Amino acid sequence: MTALLEIRGLVVGYGDAPPVLGPIDLDMRAGELVGLVGESGGGKSTLSRAVLNDLPAGANILEGNIALNGVPLYPVQPQAWRAIRWKQIAYVPQAALNILNPVRRIGAQFGDMVADHYGVALAGEWMQKVIDVLTAVRLEPAVLRCYPHQLSGGMRQRVCIAMAMLFQPQLVVADEPTSALDVVSQRLVLQTLLELRDKFGTAILLVGHDLAVMAQVADRIGILFAGQLVEYGPARAIFKEPAHPYARRLLQAVPSIRVRSDLPEATFPSEADRQHWSDRSIPMRLVGPNHQARCETQ
Amino acid sequence: MMSTDLLAIEQAGKTFGSGRHARPAVVDMSLSFPSDGARLITIAGESGCGKTTLALMALGFLKPTTGEVLYKGIALPDLNRADFRRFRHKVQAVLQNPFETFNPFYGVSHPLHLALRQLGVAPRSREGKRLMEQALEKVRLDPGQVLERYPHQMSGGQLQRVSIARAMLFSPELIVADEPVSMIDASLRVLVLRHLVDLKVRDGINILYITHDLSTALQISDELLIAHRGRIVERGDPQEIVDNPQDDYTRLLVTSVPVPDPDQRWGQESVPTAS
Amino acid sequence: MRRRPATVPLIIGATFLGGVLLTVVAGHVLVSPDSTAMFSAVPNLPPDAAHPLGTQSQGRDMLAVMAAAIPATLFVSLLGGGVAVIIGTILGMTAGYFGGVVDGVIRTAVDVALTIPTLAVLILIGASFPVVSLSAMGFIIALTAWMGPARVVRAQVLTLREREFVRIAKLSGLGGFRIIALELLPNLIPFLSAIFVNAVVTATAATIGLEVLGLGPRQTITLGNTIFEALYYTAMWRGMWWWWAPPVIVLVCLFQGLFFIGKALDSIANPRALGATT
Amino acid sequence: MLRRTIIRILIFCLTVWVAITVNFIIVRATPVDPIAGILGRMASKGQSVQGGAEIVAFYRDTFALDEPWPVQYFMYLRQLLSGNLGYSLAYFPATVGDVLLHAIPWSLGLLLTAVSIAFVVGNLLGALGSWRRAPLVLRGLIYLSMTISAVPFYLLALILLYLFAFMWPILPTGGSFTVGSTRDFSLATAIDFIRHAILPVGSIALGLVGFWALSMRGVMTTVLDEDYLMYGRVKGLRERTLFLHYGVRNAILPQVTALAIDMGQLISGQVLVEAIFNYPGVGTVLFNALRTSDYFVIQGVVLFIIVSVSLAMLVVDLVYPLIDPRITAGEAGR
């Protein structure tokens, strides 16, 4: 079975400075929900932006490649990219106040997508499709007449999910889609994503910092530290048998809502620890079925 | 009834704006820290539930529109100069965004110096240095490394610990911690919270912990208050509330918090309705 | 990665201003200051060796006029700009920090003053009370330039005030004025320098504008008065370019210099407003 | 919405009232009897004052100059409200109102033409210049226009006047029509009219283009950093859609507000430009009045400028919500 998305030896850096990410090897199967977690600056956002070909200004892919359905995405052909964007790889952004154009109605913003990708106005069959995706995210068609600021944060985020699903892409990259939302909206947004995944068979690359969220929704989890993928495996295996010391620390730091337990002693990771965790000379090795980690054998 | 609590908030309410634009942020909230023993009380709720407004009232930065805030039995506006000064010193805070807690114009040591000067100690004197070192060691920071740096050269976790050290200089009786870990990397959150717990257990300091994170609230608090739309909807023992929530909103909140266990996933049947 | 984008405009600006000052030096070296007196030379002479910039109709040497006019104009501009920034900063800080009624009153005053075309009011004042001294001119001009600083400072203080470090300072027992002086003011220094340059620009434009209308300090030689006289005695129509062109060119250089320096300071104070092309 | 409108109108009224009162105070604060003083000054300059006695009598009556100040103030307000600005001393018996009425269309035409040209060109230039793939020529043009706009209008006017009317005399030196020409509805008249307007319009527009380009570029650079633009780009929208509907559409809003704020500066500059080109607008009326100490004309022009600028700002402020959905829809949606 070939992978939907294959990332091979990907290295991203700014000019001559040491690379900020990689080398990364990672693959995703069709219809799979992969979660990427790590601390800020760990490289999870850079990785997702490389998949979207939306690296921050100055950042470049130095080595390696990303392939979708076996077709390499880099080097980028601008025309070809416009065809891939949204039709094959769509995006659900972080819930920010200004993520939708504040002076344009939601309907017009759907219209822009349809017009620029298919060259037709938003009417008839397309209008039906838009209403369908809105219904799928539990929104009334009336939101099409609204301006973004008239919707709540959770509603705007579901509009973004509906936009991502409109062309039924094979892959959706979701970058911290719920970090700005309260837990009730977070649950609604995440469950909506899962339902759409089941309905359309869309694979989802979910970037986040909350392991508890990943436990709820991810099939597989990748843990990034200092620009390296240090562990990648099925969600259950990561939670039950974490192999990498950083992964273990991360898990230890997730408090549960179920049982009250004593907090760990306040020992902060030393520079030596951090050096060790990001040691590139240690290769990824298989530590369980489908489960690999960058650590010495026990 | 005579109240000799260390700090008591009695049926405090706060409304912003007036007339048609009136927006009640806090309605009838009460809580108190007894003068004996140290307690960690948590107010948990989503953004806009009034928890930060309450914190600002507890610190004397906002005047409640109804009800009052009492320090050792006396309402804040009635405190005489000396007592208000004592209140200012003994009720300290750790705020949400460590990167904004420090004035970018100055080094990290600036707030520590301000605090020392306020206490009548010259920051550069032997005594001043000793006090700063003592406070920083309590939060396991190396004074030599910290004091020479600027805020942007440090991580959020480190800055937040300097903030705790600053508060410690005053030997406070109560620390209001307003979302102290929400801007810190997940792997370090629990460790910073651990310091708060240590302050309570080791130094006997009361803590008012304000958070949106029910999980950490469960882990560290002696008493938990759930706030929703400016009101306290449920209060009591944290484990009790989580296991057996009485209020509808609390129940929704508790079931929405993700459990870090792939074997205990949300059921599809209980998807919350659109908010 | 960190390039100082301010360096280039700073150098260009300094060059222009340097050129203006050099004119003053050249004037003092090449001709006697007494040559500004009426009929100290033959009137209407085109430039030659004795009078590098020629003479005007009242027999004043133009280079000597320029050497006297530039410092006079700069004095009015700097005084006007400086007073405006001080007034604006005090009002802006008071409004921004204390808020409430104080803020409401100051903000309304700024709004009203911004609405009134200041030149119009100056014209009225100038026509009713003939301005006599350069200092008086400076103070009057300051009335036209304080609103900008007040607005900007207020906005800055409003955002700074909500920063958590102000709360921390309050928790350490600092009072309102010490918070303004110790915590807010240092962060405003880059803004204030940019604001000052902008205020000087506004003040200069207003001074010269008034003077060109004939409402300047009557007995003093300034750049604006020189232009007024050149226009009054129809220098352009008489082909006497050496009369009207030097003050115009010096002013253009002055404005260019201030523009580039203001731009440099702006980009230091507010890196986000930097254009992608600079 | 209604609250905002009412507050805005109140500020307008306050502004006008302040202007009128300041005007009143300045006149009374001058040490001498305003009328006698003015007539005296004019006489000393050797100018003939036709109907001098009538003017004095008129003012004593209408403004109740022999009464105490409060009564004078009341009379003054009443005269103003009835639109009576007094007589011109230089063109007696023409009233200040007559003089103004002749000049206003010229000034308005000049202003609207120059501002529209500059607003469109400047904003377009600034927006294009901030976009990723702007050609070098365009960036150079923006920089040039920016440095030009650092120079006040009146200096630009002097330079343009010299360049195009003296050094290279292709345009007239001033006025609005060739002296002695017949003003009919012919093509020749139209061309004559346009030729006279080019330099005044040009010096204002040239000075404004860079100003708008600069501030538009500033606003656009912040808009380019906004999340919705990044999101639009990732959505694979066309550059044109992003530029027009996501970039310019958002950036133009603060520009409109800036238009209102700078109206005062703008008109101050125009006054001088008109005077330099002897264009028959309000500015030239003012300039001539200053030369002849025609005090009531000066006062009338100043009042007129203040009121019309305030009015223009009021209009911009009231129209603004119509183009920014966040204000109107926000109120309606709640």
Tab-separated table of C-alpha atoms in Angstrom, chain D residues 187-306:
chain	number	residue	atom	x	y	z
D	187	LEU	CA	-13.469	73.890	-27.208
D	188	ALA	CA	-10.962	76.748	-27.197
D	189	THR	CA	-12.388	78.074	-23.947
D	190	ALA	CA	-12.272	74.637	-22.403
D	191	ILE	CA	-8.630	74.186	-23.414
D	192	ASP	CA	-7.777	77.632	-22.108
D	193	PHE	CA	-9.480	76.789	-18.833
D	194	ILE	CA	-7.637	73.463	-18.511
D	195	ARG	CA	-4.266	75.023	-19.380
D	196	HIS	CA	-4.700	77.491	-16.560
D	197	ALA	CA	-5.647	74.762	-14.100
D	198	ILE	CA	-2.762	72.387	-14.857
D	199	LEU	CA	-0.108	74.032	-12.711
D	200	PRO	CA	-2.207	74.705	-9.590
D	201	VAL	CA	-3.788	71.234	-9.736
D	202	GLY	CA	-0.405	69.748	-10.551
D	203	SER	CA	1.427	71.239	-7.601
D	204	ILE	CA	-1.221	70.037	-5.145
D	205	ALA	CA	-1.594	66.602	-6.732
D	206	LEU	CA	2.144	66.077	-7.048
D	207	GLY	CA	2.616	66.888	-3.394
D	208	LEU	CA	-0.180	64.540	-2.380
D	209	VAL	CA	0.615	61.494	-4.526
D	210	GLY	CA	3.720	60.583	-2.542
D	211	PHE	CA	1.914	61.170	0.717
D	212	TRP	CA	-0.822	58.702	-0.232
D	213	ALA	CA	1.636	56.255	-1.770
D	214	LEU	CA	3.718	56.284	1.394
D	215	SER	CA	0.859	55.767	3.802
D	216	MET	CA	-0.822	53.207	1.537
D	217	ARG	CA	2.388	51.241	1.397
D	218	GLY	CA	2.610	51.377	5.176
D	219	VAL	CA	-0.949	50.131	5.603
D	220	MET	CA	-0.490	47.472	2.927
D	221	THR	CA	2.608	46.073	4.613
D	222	THR	CA	0.598	45.486	7.756
D	223	VAL	CA	-2.280	44.051	5.737
D	224	LEU	CA	0.139	41.718	3.967
D	225	ASP	CA	1.063	40.287	7.354
D	226	GLU	CA	-2.559	39.612	8.198
D	227	ASP	CA	-3.773	36.058	8.593
D	228	TYR	CA	-6.489	36.348	5.968
D	229	LEU	CA	-3.974	37.147	3.258
D	230	MET	CA	-1.793	34.173	4.138
D	231	TYR	CA	-4.913	32.003	4.305
D	232	GLY	CA	-6.114	33.284	0.940
D	233	ARG	CA	-2.764	32.499	-0.610
D	234	VAL	CA	-2.760	28.963	0.796
D	235	LYS	CA	-6.278	28.573	-0.596
D	236	GLY	CA	-4.724	29.032	-4.026
D	237	LEU	CA	-6.601	32.245	-4.855
D	238	ARG	CA	-5.376	34.236	-7.828
D	239	GLU	CA	-2.968	37.123	-7.224
D	240	ARG	CA	-5.530	39.555	-8.636
D	241	THR	CA	-8.225	38.420	-6.201
D	242	LEU	CA	-5.788	38.609	-3.311
D	243	PHE	CA	-4.559	42.041	-4.333
D	244	LEU	CA	-7.935	43.667	-4.932
D	245	HIS	CA	-10.372	41.945	-2.601
D	246	TYR	CA	-8.068	40.955	0.251
D	247	GLY	CA	-5.307	43.566	0.121
D	248	VAL	CA	-6.547	46.885	-1.247
D	249	ARG	CA	-10.102	46.458	0.012
D	250	ASN	CA	-8.821	46.269	3.588
D	251	ALA	CA	-6.025	48.803	3.275
D	252	ILE	CA	-8.197	51.523	1.751
D	253	LEU	CA	-10.304	51.886	4.890
D	254	PRO	CA	-7.696	53.575	7.085
D	255	GLN	CA	-6.727	55.703	4.072
D	256	VAL	CA	-10.200	57.217	3.950
D	257	THR	CA	-9.942	58.183	7.609
D	258	ALA	CA	-6.549	59.713	6.924
D	259	LEU	CA	-8.151	61.757	4.151
D	260	ALA	CA	-10.416	63.380	6.722
D	261	ILE	CA	-7.646	64.054	9.206
D	262	ASP	CA	-5.406	65.713	6.665
D	263	MET	CA	-8.100	67.885	5.142
D	264	GLY	CA	-7.042	70.829	7.305
D	265	GLN	CA	-3.413	70.663	6.201
D	266	LEU	CA	-4.516	70.226	2.639
D	267	ILE	CA	-6.631	73.339	2.550
D	268	SER	CA	-3.968	75.397	4.305
D	269	GLY	CA	-1.617	74.394	1.483
D	270	GLN	CA	-4.137	75.152	-1.216
D	271	VAL	CA	-4.610	78.707	0.014
D	272	LEU	CA	-0.968	79.468	-0.758
D	273	VAL	CA	-0.965	77.653	-4.085
D	274	GLU	CA	-3.928	79.728	-5.263
D	275	ALA	CA	-2.209	82.892	-4.123
D	276	ILE	CA	0.954	82.007	-6.037
D	277	PHE	CA	-0.936	81.298	-9.262
D	278	ASN	CA	-3.380	84.127	-8.681
D	279	TYR	CA	-6.134	81.549	-9.197
D	280	PRO	CA	-9.489	83.201	-8.437
D	281	GLY	CA	-10.322	80.958	-5.465
D	282	VAL	CA	-10.722	81.593	-1.782
D	283	GLY	CA	-6.964	81.497	-1.250
D	284	THR	CA	-6.348	84.405	-3.569
D	285	VAL	CA	-9.213	86.334	-1.999
D	286	LEU	CA	-7.504	85.817	1.346
D	287	PHE	CA	-4.100	86.807	0.011
D	288	ASN	CA	-5.444	90.037	-1.476
D	289	ALA	CA	-7.404	90.762	1.673
D	290	LEU	CA	-4.234	90.397	3.707
D	291	ARG	CA	-2.441	92.849	1.426
D	292	THR	CA	-5.200	95.436	1.729
D	293	SER	CA	-5.967	94.639	5.395
D	294	ASP	CA	-9.532	93.894	4.352
D	295	TYR	CA	-10.216	92.591	7.812
D	296	PHE	CA	-13.763	91.314	7.445
D	297	VAL	CA	-12.905	89.385	4.347
D	298	ILE	CA	-10.009	87.750	6.199
D	299	GLN	CA	-12.333	86.848	9.024
D	300	GLY	CA	-14.990	85.552	6.663
D	301	VAL	CA	-12.571	83.424	4.696
D	302	VAL	CA	-11.061	81.934	7.855
D	303	LEU	CA	-14.511	81.111	9.229
D	304	PHE	CA	-15.558	79.667	5.918
D	305	ILE	CA	-12.460	77.462	5.738
D	306	ILE	CA	-12.930	76.178	9.252
